[in-house]
PDB file of C-alpha atoms in Angstrom:
ATOM      1  CA  UNK A   1     -58.796-107.955   4.925  1.00  0.00           C
ATOM      2  CA  UNK A   2     -55.042-107.894   5.374  1.00  0.00           C
ATOM      3  CA  UNK A   3     -53.988-106.604   8.761  1.00  0.00           C
ATOM      4  CA  UNK A   4     -50.511-105.210   9.078  1.00  0.00           C
ATOM      5  CA  UNK A   5     -48.112-103.965  11.683  1.00  0.00           C
ATOM      6  CA  UNK A   6     -46.871-101.266   9.330  1.00  0.00           C
ATOM      7  CA  UNK A   7     -46.079 -98.033  11.078  1.00  0.00           C
ATOM      8  CA  UNK A   8     -48.176 -94.940  10.685  1.00  0.00           C
ATOM      9  CA  UNK A   9     -47.863 -92.429   7.907  1.00  0.00           C
ATOM     10  CA  UNK A  10     -44.675 -90.943   9.356  1.00  0.00           C
ATOM     11  CA  UNK A  11     -42.598 -93.870   8.078  1.00  0.00           C
ATOM     12  CA  UNK A  12     -44.681 -94.591   4.962  1.00  0.00           C
ATOM     13  CA  UNK A  13     -43.865 -98.306   4.880  1.00  0.00           C
ATOM     14  CA  UNK A  14     -45.180-100.194   1.871  1.00  0.00           C
ATOM     15  CA  UNK A  15     -44.647-103.303  -0.148  1.00  0.00           C
ATOM     16  CA  UNK A  16     -42.989-102.799  -3.522  1.00  0.00           C
ATOM     17  CA  UNK A  17     -43.545-105.547  -6.081  1.00  0.00           C
ATOM     18  CA  UNK A  18     -40.899-105.452  -8.828  1.00  0.00           C
ATOM     19  CA  UNK A  19     -41.552-107.545 -11.927  1.00  0.00           C
ATOM     20  CA  UNK A  20     -38.690-109.017 -13.962  1.00  0.00           C
ATOM     21  CA  UNK A  21     -39.950-107.283 -17.096  1.00  0.00           C
ATOM     22  CA  UNK A  22     -39.671-103.862 -18.638  1.00  0.00           C
ATOM     23  CA  UNK A  23     -42.613-101.516 -19.060  1.00  0.00           C
ATOM     24  CA  UNK A  24     -44.322-100.598 -22.317  1.00  0.00           C
ATOM     25  CA  UNK A  25     -46.879-102.047 -24.708  1.00  0.00           C
ATOM     26  CA  UNK A  26     -44.242-103.745 -26.893  1.00  0.00           C
ATOM     27  CA  UNK A  27     -42.815-105.572 -23.880  1.00  0.00           C
ATOM     28  CA  UNK A  28     -46.323-106.531 -22.699  1.00  0.00           C
ATOM     29  CA  UNK A  29     -47.096-108.124 -26.066  1.00  0.00           C
ATOM     30  CA  UNK A  30     -43.792-110.019 -26.105  1.00  0.00           C
ATOM     31  CA  UNK A  31     -44.380-111.182 -22.510  1.00  0.00           C
ATOM     32  CA  UNK A  32     -47.896-112.416 -23.322  1.00  0.00           C
ATOM     33  CA  UNK A  33     -46.631-114.342 -26.332  1.00  0.00           C
ATOM     34  CA  UNK A  34     -43.857-115.858 -24.223  1.00  0.00           C
ATOM     35  CA  UNK A  35     -46.394-116.997 -21.609  1.00  0.00           C
ATOM     36  CA  UNK A  36     -48.408-118.758 -24.333  1.00  0.00           C
ATOM     37  CA  UNK A  37     -45.561-120.283 -26.332  1.00  0.00           C
ATOM     38  CA  UNK A  38     -43.123-121.218 -23.592  1.00  0.00           C
ATOM     39  CA  UNK A  39     -44.498-120.623 -20.094  1.00  0.00           C
ATOM     40  CA  UNK A  40     -41.815-122.759 -18.452  1.00  0.00           C
ATOM     41  CA  UNK A  41     -39.058-120.411 -19.600  1.00  0.00           C
ATOM     42  CA  UNK A  42     -40.805-117.148 -18.711  1.00  0.00           C
ATOM     43  CA  UNK A  43     -38.422-115.064 -16.536  1.00  0.00           C
ATOM     44  CA  UNK A  44     -40.941-113.456 -14.195  1.00  0.00           C
ATOM     45  CA  UNK A  45     -42.573-115.816 -11.734  1.00  0.00           C
ATOM     46  CA  UNK A  46     -44.309-112.869 -10.007  1.00  0.00           C
ATOM     47  CA  UNK A  47     -45.986-111.917 -13.270  1.00  0.00           C
ATOM     48  CA  UNK A  48     -46.968-115.505 -13.947  1.00  0.00           C
ATOM     49  CA  UNK A  49     -48.557-115.824 -10.524  1.00  0.00           C
ATOM     50  CA  UNK A  50     -50.425-112.500 -10.512  1.00  0.00           C
ATOM     51  CA  UNK A  51     -51.334-112.208 -14.226  1.00  0.00           C
ATOM     52  CA  UNK A  52     -52.679-114.595 -16.809  1.00  0.00           C
ATOM     53  CA  UNK A  53     -52.101-114.147 -20.518  1.00  0.00           C
ATOM     54  CA  UNK A  54     -54.798-111.491 -20.868  1.00  0.00           C
ATOM     55  CA  UNK A  55     -54.973-109.777 -17.505  1.00  0.00           C
ATOM     56  CA  UNK A  56     -54.707-109.775 -13.744  1.00  0.00           C
ATOM     57  CA  UNK A  57     -55.940-112.898 -11.950  1.00  0.00           C
ATOM     58  CA  UNK A  58     -59.205-112.227 -10.086  1.00  0.00           C
ATOM     59  CA  UNK A  59     -58.124-113.715  -6.752  1.00  0.00           C
ATOM     60  CA  UNK A  60     -54.966-111.584  -6.782  1.00  0.00           C
ATOM     61  CA  UNK A  61     -56.835-108.447  -7.807  1.00  0.00           C
ATOM     62  CA  UNK A  62     -59.369-108.966  -4.993  1.00  0.00           C
ATOM     63  CA  UNK A  63     -56.552-109.414  -2.461  1.00  0.00           C
ATOM     64  CA  UNK A  64     -54.670-106.372  -3.720  1.00  0.00           C
ATOM     65  CA  UNK A  65     -57.735-104.139  -3.681  1.00  0.00           C
ATOM     66  CA  UNK A  66     -58.744-105.163  -0.149  1.00  0.00           C
ATOM     67  CA  UNK A  67     -55.276-104.997   1.415  1.00  0.00           C
ATOM     68  CA  UNK A  68     -54.874-102.420   4.153  1.00  0.00           C
ATOM     69  CA  UNK A  69     -51.178-101.934   3.509  1.00  0.00           C
ATOM     70  CA  UNK A  70     -49.878 -99.749   0.730  1.00  0.00           C
ATOM     71  CA  UNK A  71     -48.572-101.633  -2.294  1.00  0.00           C
ATOM     72  CA  UNK A  72     -46.680-100.383  -5.329  1.00  0.00           C
ATOM     73  CA  UNK A  73     -46.211-102.413  -8.516  1.00  0.00           C
ATOM     74  CA  UNK A  74     -43.334-101.625 -10.857  1.00  0.00           C
ATOM     75  CA  UNK A  75     -41.496-103.137 -13.783  1.00  0.00           C
ATOM     76  CA  UNK A  76     -37.729-103.359 -13.213  1.00  0.00           C
ATOM     77  CA  UNK A  77     -36.973-100.360 -15.477  1.00  0.00           C
ATOM     78  CA  UNK A  78     -39.552 -98.273 -13.587  1.00  0.00           C
ATOM     79  CA  UNK A  79     -38.123 -99.295 -10.211  1.00  0.00           C
ATOM     80  CA  UNK A  80     -34.587 -98.418 -11.304  1.00  0.00           C
ATOM     81  CA  UNK A  81     -35.732 -95.058 -12.678  1.00  0.00           C
ATOM     82  CA  UNK A  82     -38.017 -94.118  -9.750  1.00  0.00           C
ATOM     83  CA  UNK A  83     -35.588 -95.108  -7.035  1.00  0.00           C
ATOM     84  CA  UNK A  84     -32.258 -94.218  -8.580  1.00  0.00           C
ATOM     85  CA  UNK A  85     -29.915 -92.694  -6.049  1.00  0.00           C
ATOM     86  CA  UNK A  86     -26.287 -92.621  -5.083  1.00  0.00           C
ATOM     87  CA  UNK A  87     -26.918 -96.052  -3.548  1.00  0.00           C
ATOM     88  CA  UNK A  88     -27.172 -98.872  -6.057  1.00  0.00           C
ATOM     89  CA  UNK A  89     -29.935-101.350  -5.310  1.00  0.00           C
ATOM     90  CA  UNK A  90     -28.753-104.774  -6.450  1.00  0.00           C
ATOM     91  CA  UNK A  91     -31.812-106.988  -6.295  1.00  0.00           C
ATOM     92  CA  UNK A  92     -32.574-110.114  -8.274  1.00  0.00           C
ATOM     93  CA  UNK A  93     -35.902-109.692 -10.046  1.00  0.00           C
ATOM     94  CA  UNK A  94     -38.675-110.459  -9.567  1.00  0.00           C
ATOM     95  CA  UNK A  95     -38.705-109.438  -5.912  1.00  0.00           C
ATOM     96  CA  UNK A  96     -41.070-108.055  -3.307  1.00  0.00           C
ATOM     97  CA  UNK A  97     -39.500-105.402  -1.141  1.00  0.00           C
ATOM     98  CA  UNK A  98     -40.532-103.629   2.005  1.00  0.00           C
ATOM     99  CA  UNK A  99     -39.854 -99.917   1.746  1.00  0.00           C
ATOM    100  CA  UNK A 100     -39.533 -97.398   4.522  1.00  0.00           C
ATOM    101  CA  UNK A 101     -38.334 -93.890   3.780  1.00  0.00           C
ATOM    102  CA  UNK A 102     -36.983 -95.196   0.441  1.00  0.00           C
ATOM    103  CA  UNK A 103     -34.793 -97.801   2.117  1.00  0.00           C
ATOM    104  CA  UNK A 104     -35.511-101.264   0.828  1.00  0.00           C
ATOM    105  CA  UNK A 105     -35.258-104.729   2.331  1.00  0.00           C
ATOM    106  CA  UNK A 106     -36.192-107.995   0.653  1.00  0.00           C
ATOM    107  CA  UNK A 107     -39.620-109.127   1.817  1.00  0.00           C
ATOM    108  CA  UNK A 108     -39.973-112.098  -0.554  1.00  0.00           C
ATOM    109  CA  UNK A 109     -36.947-113.083  -2.634  1.00  0.00           C
ATOM    110  CA  UNK A 110     -36.723-114.277  -6.216  1.00  0.00           C
ATOM    111  CA  UNK A 111     -35.910-117.765  -4.946  1.00  0.00           C
ATOM    112  CA  UNK A 112     -39.017-117.835  -2.758  1.00  0.00           C
ATOM    113  CA  UNK A 113     -41.174-116.655  -5.646  1.00  0.00           C
ATOM    114  CA  UNK A 114     -39.761-119.432  -7.822  1.00  0.00           C
ATOM    115  CA  UNK A 115     -41.189-121.965  -5.370  1.00  0.00           C
ATOM    116  CA  UNK A 116     -44.749-120.643  -5.726  1.00  0.00           C
ATOM    117  CA  UNK A 117     -47.257-121.803  -8.345  1.00  0.00           C
ATOM    118  CA  UNK A 118     -50.566-120.088  -7.543  1.00  0.00           C
ATOM    119  CA  UNK A 119     -51.743-116.655  -6.421  1.00  0.00           C
ATOM    120  CA  UNK A 120     -53.198-118.258  -3.276  1.00  0.00           C
ATOM    121  CA  UNK A 121     -49.685-119.312  -2.248  1.00  0.00           C
ATOM    122  CA  UNK A 122     -48.364-115.770  -2.701  1.00  0.00           C
ATOM    123  CA  UNK A 123     -51.276-114.337  -0.730  1.00  0.00           C
ATOM    124  CA  UNK A 124     -50.660-116.805   2.082  1.00  0.00           C
ATOM    125  CA  UNK A 125     -46.935-115.968   2.178  1.00  0.00           C
ATOM    126  CA  UNK A 126     -47.578-112.194   2.227  1.00  0.00           C
ATOM    127  CA  UNK A 127     -50.083-112.615   5.054  1.00  0.00           C
ATOM    128  CA  UNK A 128     -47.674-114.828   7.002  1.00  0.00           C
ATOM    129  CA  UNK A 129     -44.808-112.330   6.710  1.00  0.00           C
ATOM    130  CA  UNK A 130     -46.846-109.338   7.800  1.00  0.00           C
ATOM    131  CA  UNK A 131     -47.352-109.310  11.541  1.00  0.00           C
ATOM    132  CA  UNK A 132     -51.037-109.751  12.202  1.00  0.00           C
TER     133      UNK A 132
END
């Protein structure tokens, strides 16, 4: 199980995973087709690592379900809608953020995600970044 140094409920720290894709069934179908026809040009490395063509990868799902830290998963349009404020968040997607009281810092950048190939590598990086 993932151990974290996240603060107690007063600060509500969590990891926010933002996919470089928009929500909706139409977009999901287009994304799946893109993964099949041209996986090398697919724009969301986070999606490619955590999801196959037809669903979430088992090793990632097991990790996510057993993690002791709070995690939120959003498409970029959902993130922009849910966290719109007078402050503009200018992140390159996909990205994994650490959120505390709705302030965000990059936890794993787009560039770092681009260097990963397998869910095991992402799991290892998340575990390494969280203070055990």
